Coordinates of C-alpha atoms in Angstrom, one line a residue:
M474 CA -138.3 134.6 186.7
T475 CA -137.8 138.4 186.6
T476 CA -136.9 139.7 183.2
P477 CA -134.2 142.4 182.7
F478 CA -136.9 144.9 181.8
I479 CA -138.9 144.2 185.0
A480 CA -135.7 144.1 187.1
K481 CA -134.8 147.6 185.7
A482 CA -138.3 148.9 186.4
L483 CA -138.2 147.5 189.9
A484 CA -134.8 149.2 190.4
S485 CA -136.3 152.5 189.4
T486 CA -139.1 152.3 191.9
A487 CA -136.5 151.4 194.6
L488 CA -134.7 154.6 193.7
L489 CA -137.7 156.9 193.7
I490 CA -136.8 158.2 197.1
S491 CA -133.1 158.0 196.9
L492 CA -132.5 154.3 196.8
G493 CA -135.0 153.4 199.4
T494 CA -137.1 155.5 201.7
T495 CA -135.2 158.6 202.2
Q496 CA -137.1 161.9 202.1
A497 CA -135.6 164.4 199.7
A498 CA -135.4 167.9 201.0
V499 CA -138.2 170.4 200.3
I500 CA -137.0 174.0 200.5
F501 CA -139.5 176.3 202.2
K502 CA -139.0 180.0 202.2
D503 CA -140.4 180.0 205.7
A504 CA -137.5 179.3 208.1
Q505 CA -139.7 177.6 210.7
L506 CA -141.3 175.2 208.3
Q507 CA -137.9 174.4 206.7
A508 CA -136.3 173.7 210.1
L509 CA -139.0 171.3 211.1
Q510 CA -138.8 169.6 207.7
E511 CA -135.0 169.2 207.8
G512 CA -135.2 167.8 211.4
G513 CA -137.9 165.3 210.4
K514 CA -140.2 166.7 213.1
Y515 CA -143.4 165.9 211.2
A516 CA -145.8 165.9 214.2
E517 CA -144.7 169.5 214.9
L518 CA -144.8 170.4 211.3
E519 CA -148.4 169.1 211.0
Q520 CA -149.5 171.1 214.0
L521 CA -147.9 174.3 212.7
A522 CA -149.2 173.8 209.2
Q523 CA -152.7 173.2 210.5
A524 CA -152.6 176.3 212.6
R525 CA -151.4 178.5 209.8
L526 CA -154.1 177.1 207.4
K527 CA -156.7 178.0 210.0
T528 CA -155.4 181.5 210.0
N529 CA -154.9 181.7 206.2
A530 CA -156.4 178.9 204.0
A531 CA -154.5 180.3 201.0
D532 CA -151.1 179.7 202.6
A533 CA -149.4 177.6 199.9
E534 CA -146.3 176.7 202.0
A535 CA -148.4 175.6 204.9
S536 CA -150.5 173.5 202.5
A537 CA -147.4 171.8 201.1
A538 CA -146.0 171.4 204.6
L539 CA -149.2 169.6 205.7
T540 CA -148.8 167.3 202.7
L541 CA -145.3 166.3 203.8
A542 CA -146.3 165.9 207.5
L543 CA -149.2 163.6 206.5
T544 CA -146.9 161.7 204.2
F545 CA -143.9 161.1 206.4
A546 CA -145.1 161.2 210.0
D547 CA -146.0 157.5 209.6
A548 CA -145.3 156.5 206.0
A549 CA -146.3 152.9 206.8
D550 CA -149.9 154.0 207.4
P551 CA -151.8 153.9 204.2
K552 CA -154.5 156.1 205.6
R553 CA -152.0 158.8 206.3
L554 CA -150.5 158.5 202.8
E555 CA -154.0 158.8 201.3
A556 CA -154.6 161.9 203.4
G557 CA -151.3 163.3 202.2
A558 CA -152.4 162.6 198.6
R559 CA -155.6 164.5 199.1
Q560 CA -153.8 167.4 200.7
A561 CA -151.3 167.4 197.8
K562 CA -154.1 167.6 195.2
L563 CA -155.7 170.4 197.2
C564 CA -152.4 172.2 197.3
T565 CA -151.8 172.0 193.5
D566 CA -155.4 172.7 192.7
Q567 CA -155.4 175.9 194.8
H568 CA -151.8 176.9 193.9
P569 CA -151.0 175.4 190.4
M570 CA -148.2 177.9 189.9
V571 CA -146.4 177.3 193.2
A572 CA -143.5 174.8 192.9
V573 CA -143.5 173.6 196.5
C574 CA -147.0 172.2 196.1
H575 CA -145.8 170.1 193.1
L576 CA -142.6 169.1 194.9
A577 CA -144.6 167.9 197.9
T578 CA -146.9 166.0 195.6
A579 CA -143.9 164.2 194.1
Q580 CA -142.8 163.2 197.6
N581 CA -146.2 161.8 198.5
L582 CA -146.4 159.9 195.2
S583 CA -143.0 158.5 195.7
M584 CA -143.9 157.1 199.1
Q585 CA -147.1 155.7 197.8
M586 CA -145.2 153.8 195.0
L587 CA -143.0 152.1 197.5
G588 CA -146.0 150.4 198.9
M589 CA -147.6 149.5 195.6
G590 CA -147.4 146.2 193.7
M591 CA -145.0 146.1 190.8
A592 CA -147.5 146.7 188.1
R593 CA -149.1 149.7 189.8
A594 CA -145.8 151.3 190.6
M595 CA -144.6 150.9 187.0
R596 CA -147.8 152.6 185.8
S597 CA -147.2 155.5 188.2
V598 CA -143.6 156.2 187.0
G599 CA -144.9 158.5 184.2
S600 CA -147.0 160.5 186.6
L601 CA -144.1 161.0 188.9
K602 CA -141.9 162.1 186.1
D603 CA -144.5 164.6 185.0
V604 CA -144.7 166.1 188.5
W605 CA -140.9 166.5 188.7
I606 CA -140.9 168.1 185.3
R607 CA -143.7 170.5 186.3
T608 CA -141.8 171.4 189.5
L609 CA -138.7 172.1 187.6
E610 CA -140.6 174.3 185.1
L611 CA -141.9 176.4 188.0
E612 CA -138.6 176.5 189.9
P613 CA -135.6 175.8 187.6
S614 CA -133.2 176.3 190.5
S615 CA -134.7 173.5 192.5
V616 CA -131.9 171.1 193.4
T617 CA -134.3 168.4 194.5
A618 CA -136.5 168.5 191.4
R619 CA -133.6 168.5 189.0
V620 CA -131.6 165.8 190.7
Q621 CA -134.6 163.5 191.4
L622 CA -135.8 163.9 187.9
A623 CA -132.3 163.0 186.6
R624 CA -132.1 160.0 188.8
L625 CA -135.5 158.8 187.7
L626 CA -134.5 159.2 184.0
L627 CA -131.3 157.2 184.7
T628 CA -133.1 154.2 186.2
V629 CA -136.3 153.7 184.3
P630 CA -136.2 151.8 180.9
G631 CA -136.3 153.8 177.7
I632 CA -139.8 152.6 176.9
M633 CA -141.0 154.4 180.1
G634 CA -139.2 157.6 179.3
G635 CA -135.8 156.9 180.8
S636 CA -132.7 158.2 179.1
V637 CA -129.1 158.9 180.1
S638 CA -128.9 161.6 177.5
K639 CA -131.9 163.4 179.0
A640 CA -130.2 163.2 182.4
R641 CA -127.1 164.7 180.9
E642 CA -129.2 167.6 179.4
L643 CA -130.5 168.3 183.0
E644 CA -126.8 168.4 184.1
A645 CA -125.6 170.6 181.2
A646 CA -128.4 173.2 181.8
V647 CA -127.0 174.2 185.2
R648 CA -123.3 173.4 184.7
S649 CA -122.4 177.1 184.9
S650 CA -125.2 178.5 187.2
Q651 CA -125.3 175.6 189.7
P652 CA -122.0 173.7 189.4
D653 CA -122.6 171.5 192.5
T654 CA -126.0 170.5 191.3
A655 CA -124.5 169.6 187.9
R656 CA -121.8 167.7 189.7
I657 CA -124.2 165.6 191.8
I658 CA -126.1 164.6 188.7
R659 CA -122.7 163.5 187.2
V660 CA -122.2 161.5 190.3
F661 CA -125.4 159.5 189.7
I662 CA -124.6 159.2 186.0
A663 CA -121.3 157.6 187.0
A664 CA -123.1 155.4 189.5
E665 CA -125.5 154.1 186.9
A666 CA -122.5 153.2 184.8
K667 CA -120.8 151.6 187.8
N668 CA -117.9 153.9 187.2
W669 CA -116.9 154.1 190.9
G670 CA -113.7 156.0 190.4
E671 CA -115.4 158.8 188.5
M672 CA -118.2 158.8 191.0
E673 CA -115.9 159.1 193.9
S674 CA -113.9 161.9 192.3
E675 CA -117.0 164.0 191.5
L676 CA -118.6 163.4 194.8
L677 CA -115.6 164.4 196.9
A678 CA -115.4 167.7 194.9
I679 CA -118.9 168.8 196.0
K680 CA -119.2 171.6 198.6
A681 CA -122.8 171.2 199.9
G682 CA -122.4 173.7 202.7
K683 CA -125.7 174.4 204.3
D684 CA -127.8 173.6 201.3
A685 CA -130.2 171.0 202.7
A686 CA -131.3 169.6 199.3
L687 CA -127.7 169.2 198.2
Q688 CA -126.8 167.7 201.5
D689 CA -129.5 165.0 201.1
E690 CA -128.3 164.1 197.6
V691 CA -124.6 164.0 198.7
R692 CA -125.6 161.7 201.6
E693 CA -127.5 159.3 199.3
A694 CA -124.6 159.2 196.8
T695 CA -122.1 158.7 199.6
M696 CA -124.1 155.8 201.1
L697 CA -124.4 154.2 197.6
L698 CA -120.6 154.5 196.9
A699 CA -119.6 153.3 200.4
L700 CA -121.9 150.3 200.1
N701 CA -120.0 149.3 197.0
F702 CA -116.8 149.4 198.9
L703 CA -118.4 147.7 201.9
K704 CA -119.8 144.7 200.0
D705 CA -117.8 141.5 200.6
G706 CA -115.2 143.6 202.4
K707 CA -114.0 145.0 199.0
D708 CA -112.4 148.1 200.5
L709 CA -113.4 148.7 204.1
A710 CA -110.9 151.5 204.5
K711 CA -112.6 153.5 201.7
A712 CA -116.0 152.8 203.1
R713 CA -114.9 153.9 206.5
G714 CA -113.5 157.2 205.1
L715 CA -116.7 158.0 203.4
Y716 CA -118.8 157.2 206.5
E717 CA -116.5 159.3 208.6
G718 CA -116.9 162.2 206.2
L719 CA -120.7 162.0 206.6
Q720 CA -120.3 161.9 210.4
R721 CA -118.3 165.1 210.2
E722 CA -120.4 166.9 207.6
Q723 CA -123.8 165.7 208.8
P724 CA -123.5 164.8 212.5
N725 CA -127.3 165.0 213.1
K726 CA -128.1 162.5 210.4
A727 CA -128.1 158.7 210.9
G728 CA -126.5 157.6 207.7
G729 CA -122.8 158.0 208.6
F730 CA -123.2 156.3 212.0
Y731 CA -125.2 153.5 210.5
G732 CA -122.6 152.9 207.9
M733 CA -119.8 153.1 210.4
G734 CA -121.6 150.5 212.5
R735 CA -121.5 148.1 209.5
V736 CA -117.8 148.7 209.0
H737 CA -117.1 147.9 212.6
A738 CA -119.2 144.8 212.4
A739 CA -117.4 143.7 209.2
Q740 CA -114.1 144.1 211.1
G741 CA -115.3 142.1 214.1
Q742 CA -115.4 145.2 216.4
T743 CA -118.8 144.2 217.9
D744 CA -118.9 146.7 220.8
E745 CA -118.0 149.6 218.5
A746 CA -120.6 148.5 216.0
I747 CA -123.3 148.5 218.7
R748 CA -122.3 151.9 219.9
S749 CA -122.4 153.4 216.4
L750 CA -125.7 151.7 215.6
E751 CA -127.3 152.7 218.9
R752 CA -126.2 156.3 218.1
A753 CA -127.7 156.1 214.6
R754 CA -131.1 155.1 216.1
T755 CA -131.4 158.4 217.8
L756 CA -130.7 160.6 214.8
S757 CA -132.7 162.1 212.0
G758 CA -133.3 159.7 209.1
A759 CA -132.9 156.6 211.2
E760 CA -136.0 155.1 209.7
D761 CA -134.3 155.1 206.3
Y762 CA -131.9 152.3 207.3
P763 CA -132.3 148.7 208.7
I764 CA -130.6 149.7 211.9
D765 CA -132.4 147.3 214.2
H766 CA -131.6 144.4 211.9
R767 CA -127.9 145.2 212.1
L768 CA -128.1 145.8 215.8
G769 CA -129.7 142.4 216.3
D770 CA -126.8 140.8 214.4
A771 CA -124.3 142.7 216.5
Y772 CA -125.8 141.8 219.8
L773 CA -126.0 138.2 218.6
A774 CA -122.3 138.2 217.7
K775 CA -121.7 139.5 221.2
G776 CA -123.7 136.7 222.7
D777 CA -126.5 139.0 224.1
K778 CA -129.5 137.0 222.9
A779 CA -132.0 139.1 224.8
Q780 CA -130.9 142.4 223.2
A781 CA -130.6 140.6 219.8
K782 CA -134.2 139.3 220.1
A783 CA -135.5 142.8 221.1
A784 CA -133.8 144.4 218.1
Y785 CA -135.0 141.9 215.6
E786 CA -138.6 142.2 216.9
R787 CA -138.4 146.0 216.6
F788 CA -137.3 145.7 213.1
L789 CA -139.9 143.2 212.0
V790 CA -142.8 145.4 213.1
N791 CA -141.5 148.1 210.7
K792 CA -143.8 147.9 207.7
R793 CA -141.3 149.8 205.6
A794 CA -138.5 147.2 206.2
N795 CA -136.7 145.9 203.2
P796 CA -138.0 142.4 202.4
A797 CA -134.5 140.9 202.2
N798 CA -133.5 142.4 205.6
A799 CA -136.8 141.3 207.1
E800 CA -136.3 137.7 205.9
D801 CA -132.8 137.6 207.4
A802 CA -134.0 139.1 210.7
R803 CA -136.9 136.6 210.8
K804 CA -134.6 133.6 210.3
S805 CA -132.2 134.9 213.0
L806 CA -135.1 135.5 215.4
A807 CA -136.4 132.0 214.8
K808 CA -133.1 130.5 215.7
L809 CA -133.2 132.3 219.1
G810 CA -136.5 130.6 219.9

């Protein structure tokens, strides 16, 4: 039986990368590196980073970019993650005062923790917290470091350093200088308290603009809030409105289209669900969601057993698949024979 303490700790590890496996934005000063990072083009990012390091081994941004590429190009491959960890250490050893190296280290450690057993992941929470703190010390304006640290403090037990009051301090420190960063932290504070009305009000007031880091946090918060409305058909109209907002504001990201597919499925609109989910499969961040599981369900509801089987099989080879989704997909596939 899972104790409340263990359940809380497990919840924290699930939130290490934005409630699952989402990659928080890393802001590079170099526009080319940043564009590849934002687009999730990690193979290209790896090639570019390697080329730049051959030219200049002291290029800190290229070193951090290589860490991210090794980490995310195939996050299900432990050897790639280990290579990313080695590169992260090299980056911080060579450039201890460069924030992006520490930020990339936090990203790699977060991904490693998702694949660890419970005990190891819990032991690593302190290390992750320390890396986010160091990143923020070096770059106080970092949206990613401040918000990710706040989210970690909100979700880990007090005995492991968690604290709502500490998260509030992070929010208060930038309330005047970075009002939208402060607001997104308040969004997650409201979410932790399950104060959905306050969460919605704060979230809808944020103007992320072209800030990639803030866009990522807004997307994660929106997906969390919409899921609350989606559950058990609580308020499909509100869920739909939130997903439509994501589609408008972030048309190249999978989240809004995945969510809309779930709304259509809940409303019995099978063809629309399939179209939305198939679109989501082609967009950046698709790997963060159980799209093929939901597609399998949609094709099955339509009576297309061949397509359903293919979707379930694709999903089950994904080593990063959520265990609950994987179990459901496995059961559905078994029934198809």
